[in-house]
Amino acid sequence: MTDPSRQPGAFARQYRRHRSLRAWPLAAFAVATAVVLGTTLAWAARARATEPPQFEATEVATQNGSLTLKWTGSGDAFEVSLQSRRPTAEPARVVYRGHAPAAHISGLRNGEYAAVVRARSGDGAFGDWSAPATIAVAHHDMQTVWWLFGAGLLCVVATVGTLIVSARRSHV
Amino acid sequence: MNAPPGLLLAPEVGWALLGAFSVLWIGLGRFWGRRAKSLDGYMVANRNVGLALGTATAMATWVTSNTTMLAPQFALELGVWGALAYSTASLGLFLFAPLAKRIRQLMPHGYTSGEFIERRYGGTAWLVFVTLSMFYALTWLVSMSMAGGLLLEALAGVPYVYGMTAVLAVCTAYTVFGGLVAVIGTDFVQSVIILIGLTVVAILAVIAAPIAEVHAALSAERPMLLDVLFPAALMALFNNLLFGLGEVFHSNVWWSRAFAMRDGIGARAYTLAGVAWLPVPVVGGFLGLAAPALGIGVSRPDMVAPIVAGHLLGQAGAVIVFVIVFASIASSIDSLLAATSDLVTNDIIHRRLRRHASDATLRRMATAVVVGTAVVAWVACLPNIGNLATVLFFAGPMVASMIWPILAGLYWRRTPAWAATAGMLAGSSLGLLVYFEIGWYAASTTGAIVSALVVIGGTLASRERFDFARLSDGDEREAVA
């Protein structure tokens, strides 16, 4: 009877079995690493996607009650909510829904407002609200306004009056 | 073809519309341009423009991208007062009616407003006037070219630079081919398109957003837009009126039309144009006010009209808005290119650099100036700085400071040159100071008032007696020809 280990090809088979046994832990390690890495990356990507946008300016002042808020952050749509803080605190209301990372707001009365923005990700769910931007609205004082209004009125009346009278009197 | 999210038209549709209208304008420009072989034909349309064309060109030129895009912004930011403030610009056309008659009487062979200033007040006043006027022309040109780029970007996602370049290039092409003849001809077609399109938009918009609903929503969410004592809006009321007056009174865009119209046509044409223009900012203003009421998110205030029309009326609305705004932009860019070219060719090249140049040479130079002006505007448009209001209204105090030097120069014999020059300089300087210290909505008023005080004071103190016959003297071009 011949020793099986001495049969042709036996060494090669043994070598392949040994090698596959040694490869198991390596393969398991590689799979585990890939799973952990993949999960981590996916989690990080999701965290990035749902990370609230950030306003470019967190303190905005306006003298005519209108302003444009701009922000950075990813998302396929955005929603901006505005709340009056002073002189009276009022419930927040949505003032912008759109795709562009900017919102124009107008018609605000004197006072202090807080605006927050959130992004909508690809699955349609909104992320968290951003840190607020504070908006201070202080319209021009009426004394300046009446001066300029009166002066403008006077200038227009003088111009129109002069033109009408001069046109009637003119003879070439 | 569905538009991508956030857009109202597919980019292919935007490009197709741009291409179709470009072919139309250039084709019409070439067709009408055949009549502009002589220098007079190129610069003042052979001085033979009748009432229909005269009214249409004045109206279409005054319906700029600013009317269709800035008037809604005025309403969105300054409320009902803002819409009213913008519509006061029609007074510019009404009040220019008697001036057009006077200009044609005093300077039957004139070409430019700069020529009038030089003959009436001399070289120093001319230098100040031309500097201010050219600056204004550039800001107007830049604001409209920007509007073209922004419109294509907002509606169809066409990159701003490509859209702006295409709009400017098309207008330059047909202005080069036909000068003022082509400009006035295309203006007629464009004014018809604008009026029909706006009527459709107005009817559909009021059906989709009833006035009572708009009022209720504004009262609840944007109360200042309905407030009678809205400070910035109150200041903007006369500011815009005076800005409009200054624009029309001084700009060669309007003077060249006064020279181009037949005798006795100018006053009637400008009056009718004012009547036809008045509803345009009212419709635009309603679109601006409807935006918050309809819950439409606005990211750029100067884009509110296209966005609202697109949301209200769907893709058809977006197409209508595109056609209206493109027509209004083209009708103003071409006029401005032609008028600026006239000013540079006549006042600088002919009267200062090449006094004995032939008409053919001047005609070629006028063409080159059109292209050069467009290139300068294109470079200034590239950075896309500021919104349309800030770009345009920066020139407000300068143009407002020219109202009284023009008015007094046309009618008063006693107004001295120094008062006109000082009025323009002081009005512009103090107006710009107010622009930065208070805001654009007070700058033109300041410029006009300061200039008026200087001109009136100088006139009262003067013993000069100007001979108006000197304005029609020395028509060198006729002598050369």
XYZ file of C-alpha atoms in Angstrom:
653
model
C 0.000 0.000 0.000
C 1.373 3.301 -0.878
C 1.488 6.281 1.441
C -1.350 8.649 0.321
C 0.881 11.523 1.019
C 3.189 10.274 -1.596
C 0.463 10.001 -4.251
C 0.748 12.429 -7.169
C -0.856 15.812 -6.423
C -1.265 15.157 -2.729
C 1.145 17.847 -1.706
C -0.631 20.401 -3.792
C -4.044 19.522 -2.289
C -2.662 19.717 1.233
C -1.081 23.025 0.500
C -4.361 24.449 -0.854
C -6.257 23.163 2.253
C -3.711 24.705 4.598
C -3.773 27.924 2.690
C -7.587 28.111 2.748
C -7.583 27.440 6.483
C -5.085 30.230 7.016
C -7.134 32.529 4.731
C -10.357 32.192 6.752
C -9.343 34.550 9.531
C -7.979 36.983 7.012
C -11.178 36.957 4.981
C -13.293 37.296 8.094
C -11.176 40.199 9.223
C -11.478 41.869 5.822
C -15.257 41.451 5.738
C -15.603 42.768 9.278
C -13.392 45.725 8.464
C -15.399 46.484 5.335
C -18.681 46.295 7.238
C -17.432 48.537 10.017
C -15.861 51.008 7.594
C -18.886 51.028 5.329
C -21.276 51.553 8.211
C -19.108 54.337 9.576
C -18.901 56.076 6.217
C -22.643 55.690 5.616
C -23.361 57.024 9.079
C -21.012 59.958 8.470
C -22.600 60.683 5.096
C -26.066 60.555 6.604
C -24.930 62.763 9.441
C -23.574 65.218 6.891
C -26.796 65.150 4.883
C -28.969 65.760 7.919
C -26.605 68.308 9.437
C -28.570 71.552 9.748
C -27.649 74.335 7.317
C -25.752 77.335 8.664
C -26.651 80.963 8.030
C -23.895 83.039 6.438
C -24.754 85.897 8.823
C -26.358 85.239 12.169
C -27.099 88.880 12.957
C -28.908 90.945 10.342
C -30.160 94.532 10.606
C -32.530 96.249 8.201
C -34.095 99.706 7.957
C -36.800 98.886 5.432
C -38.115 95.604 6.812
C -36.748 93.476 3.999
C -33.664 91.310 3.802
C -32.203 88.233 2.174
C -30.979 85.353 4.323
C -28.344 83.056 2.810
C -27.053 79.775 4.166
C -24.723 76.899 3.390
C -25.529 73.210 3.694
C -26.641 70.309 1.567
C -30.229 69.371 0.784
C -32.532 69.325 -2.199
C -34.998 71.771 -0.631
C -35.089 74.164 2.305
C -37.621 75.636 4.689
C -37.171 78.861 6.662
C -39.214 79.657 9.733
C -39.505 83.119 11.274
C -40.580 84.053 14.772
C -41.138 87.476 16.247
C -39.378 87.917 19.609
C -39.931 91.591 20.321
C -41.989 93.665 20.922
C -44.296 90.638 21.228
C -43.421 86.972 20.998
C -45.486 85.310 18.307
C -45.713 81.747 16.986
C -43.188 80.823 14.315
C -44.383 80.650 10.717
C -42.778 79.302 7.562
C -41.729 82.160 5.280
C -39.793 80.264 2.622
C -39.943 76.895 0.910
C -37.702 76.417 -2.079
C -34.639 74.906 -3.644
C -32.249 77.874 -3.532
C -30.080 78.407 -0.419
C -31.433 81.939 0.091
C -34.721 83.442 1.237
C -35.998 86.957 0.698
C -38.226 88.291 3.470
C -40.053 91.632 3.448
C -42.786 93.644 5.132
C -41.469 93.237 8.680
C -42.465 95.725 11.361
C -40.028 97.193 13.897
C -38.772 94.547 16.297
C -36.518 91.550 16.714
C -37.055 88.275 14.903
C -35.382 84.865 14.875
C -35.086 82.821 11.703
C -34.140 79.148 11.447
C -33.634 76.970 8.393
C -33.718 73.227 7.791
C -32.880 71.069 4.799
C -34.800 68.258 3.182
C -32.743 65.245 2.128
C -33.295 62.933 -0.832
C -35.695 60.655 1.074
C -38.082 63.571 1.632
C -37.477 63.929 5.364
C -36.481 67.271 6.873
C -33.398 67.439 9.092
C -32.924 69.487 12.236
C -33.410 73.252 12.410
C -30.290 75.384 12.237
C -29.005 77.735 14.873
C -31.104 80.922 14.656
C -30.213 84.121 12.816
C -31.313 87.245 14.654
C -32.993 89.961 12.590
C -33.266 93.493 13.949
C -35.765 95.727 12.138
C -35.624 99.458 12.857
C -37.388 101.547 10.230
C -36.207 105.083 9.469
C -37.473 107.693 11.892
C -40.485 109.565 10.566
C -38.847 112.960 10.994
C -36.263 112.121 8.312
C -38.987 110.585 6.191
C -41.260 113.650 6.314
C -38.344 115.954 5.494
C -37.426 113.951 2.427
C -41.049 113.359 1.466
C -41.833 117.072 1.719
C -38.694 118.082 -0.116
C -39.419 115.534 -2.851
C -42.998 116.768 -3.191
C -41.809 120.366 -3.381
C -39.206 119.502 -6.000
C -41.734 117.613 -8.132
C -44.309 120.419 -7.913
C -41.633 122.993 -8.792
C -40.417 120.921 -11.749
C -43.870 120.223 -13.163
C -45.035 123.800 -12.552
C -41.949 125.309 -14.151
C -42.264 123.028 -17.143
C -45.940 123.794 -17.738
C -45.528 127.553 -17.327
C -42.343 127.666 -19.423
C -43.834 125.538 -22.198
C -46.818 127.885 -22.422
C -44.676 131.003 -22.460
C -41.994 129.717 -24.815
C -41.786 131.244 -28.257
C -38.973 130.262 -30.523
C -40.639 68.467 -21.622
C -40.601 68.583 -17.814
C -38.515 71.174 -16.011
C -35.975 69.946 -13.433
C -36.808 70.623 -9.743
C -36.511 74.302 -8.886
C -36.840 75.440 -12.508
C -39.884 76.512 -14.469
C -38.664 75.472 -17.911
C -36.369 72.749 -19.167
C -33.015 74.235 -20.227
C -33.633 72.975 -23.779
C -36.873 74.986 -23.912
C -35.063 78.078 -22.647
C -32.368 77.775 -25.294
C -34.969 77.081 -27.994
C -36.945 80.219 -27.073
C -33.779 82.275 -26.946
C -32.721 80.940 -30.342
C -36.108 81.531 -31.978
C -36.406 85.120 -30.783
C -32.775 85.847 -31.575
C -33.386 84.811 -35.178
C -36.551 86.951 -35.263
C -34.892 90.118 -33.887
C -31.783 89.813 -36.016
C -33.860 89.085 -39.105
C -36.110 92.093 -38.495
C -33.082 94.241 -37.693
C -31.470 93.342 -41.004
C -34.747 93.907 -42.862
C -35.316 97.382 -41.429
C -31.635 98.173 -41.385
C -31.620 98.363 -45.190
C -33.054 101.872 -44.809
C -30.156 102.983 -42.615
C -27.518 103.424 -45.277
C -26.773 107.087 -44.530
C -25.495 108.465 -41.236
C -28.822 110.247 -40.655
C -30.623 106.977 -41.248
C -28.383 105.125 -38.831
C -28.410 107.759 -36.063
C -31.818 109.468 -36.259
C -33.863 107.173 -38.539
C -33.924 109.795 -41.327
C -35.921 112.145 -38.991
C -39.087 110.652 -40.419
C -40.653 108.530 -37.654
C -44.466 108.805 -37.493
C -46.930 108.669 -34.605
C -47.460 104.887 -34.435
C -43.793 103.964 -34.557
C -42.878 106.936 -32.345
C -45.362 105.921 -29.653
C -44.367 102.262 -29.838
C -40.644 102.919 -29.591
C -41.014 105.310 -26.644
C -43.302 102.908 -24.819
C -41.229 99.785 -25.567
C -37.988 101.475 -24.604
C -39.445 102.618 -21.295
C -40.743 99.085 -20.619
C -37.333 97.839 -19.662
C -36.356 94.727 -17.813
C -36.494 97.084 -14.853
C -40.206 97.644 -15.392
C -40.991 93.968 -15.672
C -38.588 92.782 -13.000
C -37.909 95.788 -10.735
C -41.508 96.973 -10.399
C -42.461 93.622 -8.826
C -39.419 93.926 -6.567
C -40.596 97.380 -5.515
C -43.986 95.932 -4.580
C -42.449 92.961 -2.769
C -40.125 95.165 -0.708
C -42.064 98.416 -0.388
C -45.652 97.223 -0.722
C -48.473 99.144 -2.350
C -46.541 102.407 -2.083
C -43.692 100.718 -3.931
C -45.926 99.701 -6.830
C -47.321 103.216 -6.947
C -43.811 104.688 -6.776
C -42.713 102.699 -9.781
C -45.741 103.673 -11.839
C -44.906 107.357 -11.302
C -42.107 106.853 -13.820
C -44.779 107.323 -16.494
C -44.604 111.022 -15.610
C -41.181 111.008 -17.242
C -42.799 110.287 -20.598
C -45.713 112.699 -20.048
C -43.430 115.563 -19.084
C -40.960 114.858 -21.862
C -43.767 115.454 -24.378
C -43.462 119.286 -24.289
C -39.683 118.971 -24.099
C -39.634 116.846 -27.267
C -41.517 119.585 -29.088
C -39.183 122.251 -27.763
C -36.058 120.231 -28.623
C -37.227 119.685 -32.200
C -37.969 123.421 -32.533
C -34.681 124.606 -31.092
C -32.429 122.005 -32.734
C -34.066 120.780 -35.956
C -30.789 119.246 -37.130
C -29.530 118.083 -33.750
C -28.297 114.605 -32.929
C -27.656 114.269 -29.196
C -28.437 115.654 -25.764
C -24.703 116.230 -25.257
C -24.683 118.517 -28.280
C -27.412 120.618 -26.643
C -25.505 120.888 -23.371
C -22.345 121.967 -25.160
C -24.086 124.633 -27.257
C -26.116 125.894 -24.310
C -23.562 125.742 -21.486
C -20.121 125.141 -23.034
C -17.363 122.553 -22.763
C -17.046 122.182 -18.983
C -20.730 121.493 -18.473
C -20.618 119.119 -21.455
C -17.756 117.151 -19.882
C -19.623 116.744 -16.590
C -22.843 115.904 -18.406
C -21.310 113.301 -20.699
C -19.448 111.658 -17.823
C -22.613 111.341 -15.736
C -24.722 110.340 -18.705
C -22.310 107.660 -19.876
C -22.074 106.259 -16.366
C -25.853 106.083 -16.185
C -26.069 104.479 -19.625
C -23.602 101.831 -18.534
C -25.477 101.040 -15.301
C -28.726 100.793 -17.250
C -27.128 98.564 -19.852
C -25.501 96.413 -17.179
C -28.714 96.072 -15.170
C -30.627 94.941 -18.263
C -27.994 92.535 -19.493
C -27.793 91.111 -15.981
C -31.575 90.784 -16.025
C -31.358 88.723 -19.212
C -28.841 86.350 -17.652
C -30.736 86.105 -14.372
C -34.024 85.483 -16.159
C -32.667 82.589 -18.188
C -31.034 81.155 -15.077
C -34.183 81.463 -12.947
C -36.554 80.099 -15.567
C -34.532 77.466 -17.352
C -31.300 76.919 -15.428
C -29.177 78.338 -18.248
C -25.908 79.465 -16.608
C -25.952 83.226 -15.960
C -22.893 84.017 -18.074
C -24.209 82.137 -21.119
C -27.660 83.722 -20.936
C -26.330 87.231 -20.370
C -23.853 86.855 -23.234
C -26.496 85.551 -25.625
C -28.975 88.360 -24.879
C -26.343 91.069 -25.227
C -24.924 89.547 -28.408
C -28.316 89.344 -30.131
C -29.223 92.962 -29.350
C -25.786 94.139 -30.450
C -26.077 92.228 -33.722
C -29.289 93.805 -34.951
C -28.352 97.271 -33.680
C -25.122 97.009 -35.670
C -27.048 96.009 -38.789
C -29.668 98.736 -38.727
C -28.955 101.489 -36.199
C -31.944 103.500 -34.950
C -34.148 102.406 -37.870
C -33.805 98.757 -36.855
C -34.183 99.670 -33.179
C -37.448 101.549 -33.754
C -38.803 98.837 -36.056
C -38.115 96.013 -33.604
C -39.422 98.203 -30.779
C -42.809 98.278 -32.521
C -43.042 94.481 -32.656
C -41.715 94.197 -29.115
C -44.235 96.702 -27.730
C -47.110 94.684 -29.259
C -45.728 91.475 -27.714
C -45.289 93.151 -24.318
C -48.813 94.586 -24.212
C -50.547 91.370 -25.333
C -48.423 89.206 -23.024
C -48.985 91.416 -20.003
C -52.730 91.516 -20.576
C -52.808 87.699 -20.584
C -50.634 87.459 -17.457
C -52.711 90.090 -15.623
C -56.015 88.342 -16.314
C -54.724 84.891 -15.381
C -52.938 86.172 -12.275
C -56.026 87.926 -10.886
C -58.074 84.757 -11.485
C -55.469 82.586 -9.719
C -54.830 84.978 -6.837
C -57.900 87.124 -6.074
C -57.095 90.571 -4.699
C -58.993 89.909 -1.438
C -56.847 86.850 -0.720
C -53.659 88.726 -1.466
C -54.744 91.519 0.877
C -55.638 89.092 3.681
C -52.340 87.240 3.455
C -50.299 90.436 3.378
C -52.172 91.825 6.391
C -51.331 88.720 8.391
C -47.783 88.006 7.275
C -46.217 91.169 5.847
C -48.138 94.033 7.405
C -45.691 96.772 6.468
C -46.417 96.208 2.776
C -49.912 97.616 3.360
C -48.912 100.283 5.879
C -49.681 103.842 4.765
C -46.794 105.126 6.895
C -44.122 102.754 5.592
C -41.026 104.987 5.951
C -38.812 103.632 3.163
C -41.774 103.441 0.775
C -42.773 107.038 1.459
C -39.235 108.149 0.682
C -39.182 106.003 -2.466
C -42.333 107.621 -3.869
C -40.851 110.921 -5.028
C -37.386 109.443 -5.288
C -38.510 107.151 -8.079
C -40.513 109.868 -9.748
C -37.492 112.161 -9.836
C -35.227 109.347 -10.940
C -37.570 108.637 -13.857
C -37.725 112.321 -14.773
C -33.948 112.575 -14.702
C -33.557 109.488 -16.856
C -35.898 110.709 -19.566
C -34.947 114.399 -19.463
C -31.217 113.882 -19.941
C -30.700 110.573 -21.707
C -29.839 110.525 -25.360
C -32.145 107.530 -25.716
C -35.072 109.981 -25.535
C -33.432 112.908 -27.257
C -32.472 110.772 -30.268
C -36.142 109.779 -30.620
C -37.196 113.430 -30.374
C -34.792 114.181 -33.243
C -35.979 111.113 -35.180
C -39.700 111.934 -35.080
C -41.334 114.065 -37.743
C -42.262 117.654 -36.888
C -45.290 117.836 -34.611
C -45.174 114.125 -33.697
C -42.958 114.110 -30.590
C -45.346 115.601 -28.032
C -48.262 113.345 -28.995
C -46.102 110.239 -29.271
C -44.589 110.681 -25.803
C -47.994 111.397 -24.226
C -49.537 108.269 -25.770
C -46.495 106.230 -24.781
C -46.961 107.371 -21.152
C -50.585 106.198 -21.203
C -49.643 102.837 -22.732
C -46.789 102.349 -20.262
C -48.747 103.078 -17.068
C -50.458 99.650 -16.658
C -47.202 97.713 -17.048
C -45.713 98.349 -13.583
C -49.170 97.952 -12.024
C -49.419 94.400 -13.382
C -45.821 93.725 -12.391
C -46.441 95.109 -8.921
C -49.411 92.806 -8.436
C -47.219 89.792 -9.196
C -44.775 90.980 -6.531
C -47.511 91.378 -3.931
C -49.043 88.012 -4.809
C -45.847 86.073 -4.016
C -46.147 86.036 -0.221
C -49.887 85.508 -0.416
C -49.397 82.384 -2.512
C -46.635 81.058 -0.266
C -44.095 81.177 -3.079
C -40.512 81.136 -1.853
C -38.479 83.990 -3.293
C -34.708 83.803 -3.088
C -33.914 86.866 -5.234
C -36.364 89.785 -5.087
C -35.662 90.836 -8.685
C -36.765 87.400 -9.879
C -40.148 87.506 -8.174
C -42.225 88.216 -11.298
C -40.952 85.319 -13.418
C -41.175 82.952 -10.459
C -44.735 83.973 -9.530
C -45.954 83.882 -13.134
C -44.394 80.472 -13.611
C -45.971 79.107 -10.437
C -49.371 80.590 -11.196
C -49.563 79.752 -14.842
C -47.292 76.727 -15.186
C -44.964 76.218 -18.120
C -47.162 78.326 -20.392
C -46.832 81.200 -17.929
C -43.083 80.772 -17.792
C -42.938 80.906 -21.585
C -45.119 84.062 -21.663
C -42.944 85.734 -19.038
C -39.823 84.761 -20.909
C -41.161 86.294 -24.125
C -42.323 89.509 -22.389
C -39.131 90.055 -20.458
C -36.883 89.170 -23.380
C -38.819 91.631 -25.572
C -38.583 94.334 -22.910
C -34.870 93.718 -22.393
C -34.141 93.735 -26.114
C -36.204 96.883 -26.714
C -34.143 98.775 -24.167
C -30.672 97.341 -24.754
C -30.875 98.125 -28.471
C -32.057 101.696 -27.790
C -29.303 102.258 -25.293
C -26.608 100.866 -27.560
C -27.800 103.062 -30.424
C -28.126 106.200 -28.291
C -24.751 105.715 -26.613
C -23.174 105.150 -29.983
C -24.740 108.411 -31.241
C -23.401 110.303 -28.238
C -19.864 108.987 -28.596
C -19.769 109.228 -32.401
C -21.260 112.720 -32.617
C -19.982 114.410 -29.469
C -16.546 112.882 -29.091
C -15.410 111.444 -32.414
C -16.994 113.910 -34.832
C -16.933 117.133 -32.822
C -13.538 116.598 -31.191
C -11.365 113.969 -32.828
C -12.318 113.717 -36.508
C -14.078 116.953 -37.440
C -13.738 116.344 -41.170
C -14.641 112.676 -41.213
C -17.094 111.719 -43.946
C -20.545 110.353 -43.206
C -19.414 106.913 -44.350
C -16.480 106.958 -41.934
C -18.690 108.128 -39.082
C -21.228 105.429 -39.945
C -18.492 102.774 -39.614
C -17.295 104.314 -36.357
C -20.835 104.347 -34.965
C -21.017 100.610 -35.633
C -17.703 100.052 -33.875
C -18.896 102.087 -30.891
C -22.016 99.903 -30.583
C -19.825 96.795 -30.401
C -17.358 98.452 -28.011
C -20.136 99.591 -25.680
C -21.550 96.082 -25.619
C -18.146 94.619 -24.766
C -17.696 97.062 -21.870
C -21.168 96.178 -20.563
C -20.426 92.452 -20.901
C -17.260 92.771 -18.820
C -19.141 94.771 -16.155
C -21.898 92.128 -16.061
C -19.574 89.175 -15.517
C -19.200 89.445 -11.707
C -23.024 89.630 -11.238
C -22.640 92.049 -8.319
C -25.700 93.266 -6.438
C -29.331 93.003 -7.391
C -30.918 95.021 -10.183
C -32.149 97.793 -7.896
C -28.786 98.464 -6.320
C -27.040 98.490 -9.700
C -29.487 100.875 -11.331
C -30.265 103.199 -8.454
C -26.617 103.929 -7.859
C -26.950 106.216 -10.885
C -30.105 107.796 -9.428
C -28.592 110.941 -7.892
C -26.589 111.604 -11.045
C -29.540 111.537 -13.406
C -31.775 113.440 -10.989
C -29.169 116.183 -10.746
C -29.517 116.743 -14.504
C -33.262 117.547 -14.476
C -32.908 121.237 -13.726
C -29.892 121.976 -15.925
C -31.851 120.518 -18.862
C -35.147 122.199 -17.989
C -33.625 125.597 -17.331
C -31.358 125.302 -20.355
C -34.292 124.684 -22.676
C -36.534 127.469 -21.366
C -34.596 130.050 -19.336
C -32.264 132.562 -20.971
C -30.662 133.632 -17.670
C -29.348 130.284 -16.436
C -25.542 130.499 -16.494
C -23.198 127.653 -17.379
C -21.565 127.580 -13.961
C -24.943 127.007 -12.270
C -25.713 124.055 -14.540
C -22.285 122.519 -13.950
C -22.343 123.161 -10.204
C -25.893 121.830 -9.984
C -24.912 118.539 -11.608
C -21.786 118.149 -9.481
C -23.341 119.149 -6.143
C -26.512 117.131 -6.734
C -24.575 114.005 -7.690
C -22.139 114.289 -4.780
C -24.695 114.888 -2.033
C -27.077 112.383 -3.565
C -24.409 109.689 -3.486
C -23.647 110.578 0.128
C -27.308 110.008 0.973
C -27.265 106.786 -1.074
C -24.700 105.352 1.317
C -25.931 107.007 4.524
C -29.704 106.457 4.166
C -30.399 104.285 1.129
C -31.148 104.358 -2.596
C -34.737 105.427 -1.908
C -33.633 108.894 -0.822
C -30.642 109.498 -3.111
C -32.394 110.747 -6.264
C -34.593 113.133 -4.284
C -31.488 114.649 -2.711
C -29.699 114.928 -6.051
C -32.677 116.671 -7.676
C -33.290 119.100 -4.801
C -29.668 120.170 -4.452
C -29.314 120.634 -8.189
C -32.583 122.595 -8.384
C -31.478 124.951 -5.616
C -28.123 125.622 -7.278
C -29.652 126.156 -10.738
C -32.490 128.378 -9.491
C -30.132 130.377 -7.258
C -27.617 130.800 -10.089
C -30.352 131.889 -12.490
C -31.731 134.489 -10.092
C -28.245 135.909 -9.561
C -27.360 135.962 -13.252
C -27.669 138.807 -15.760
C -26.957 136.557 -18.733
C -29.339 136.471 -21.704
C -28.755 133.371 -23.803
C -29.786 133.541 -27.456
C -31.657 130.321 -28.217
C -30.952 130.761 -31.922
C -27.387 129.670 -31.132
C -28.685 126.142 -30.493
C -29.511 125.664 -34.158
C -26.359 127.418 -35.380
C -23.227 125.697 -36.542
C -24.538 122.414 -37.793
C -21.070 121.383 -38.880
C -22.164 118.072 -40.287
C -24.372 119.766 -42.873
C -21.509 122.035 -43.812
C -19.152 119.075 -44.190
C -21.674 117.099 -46.182
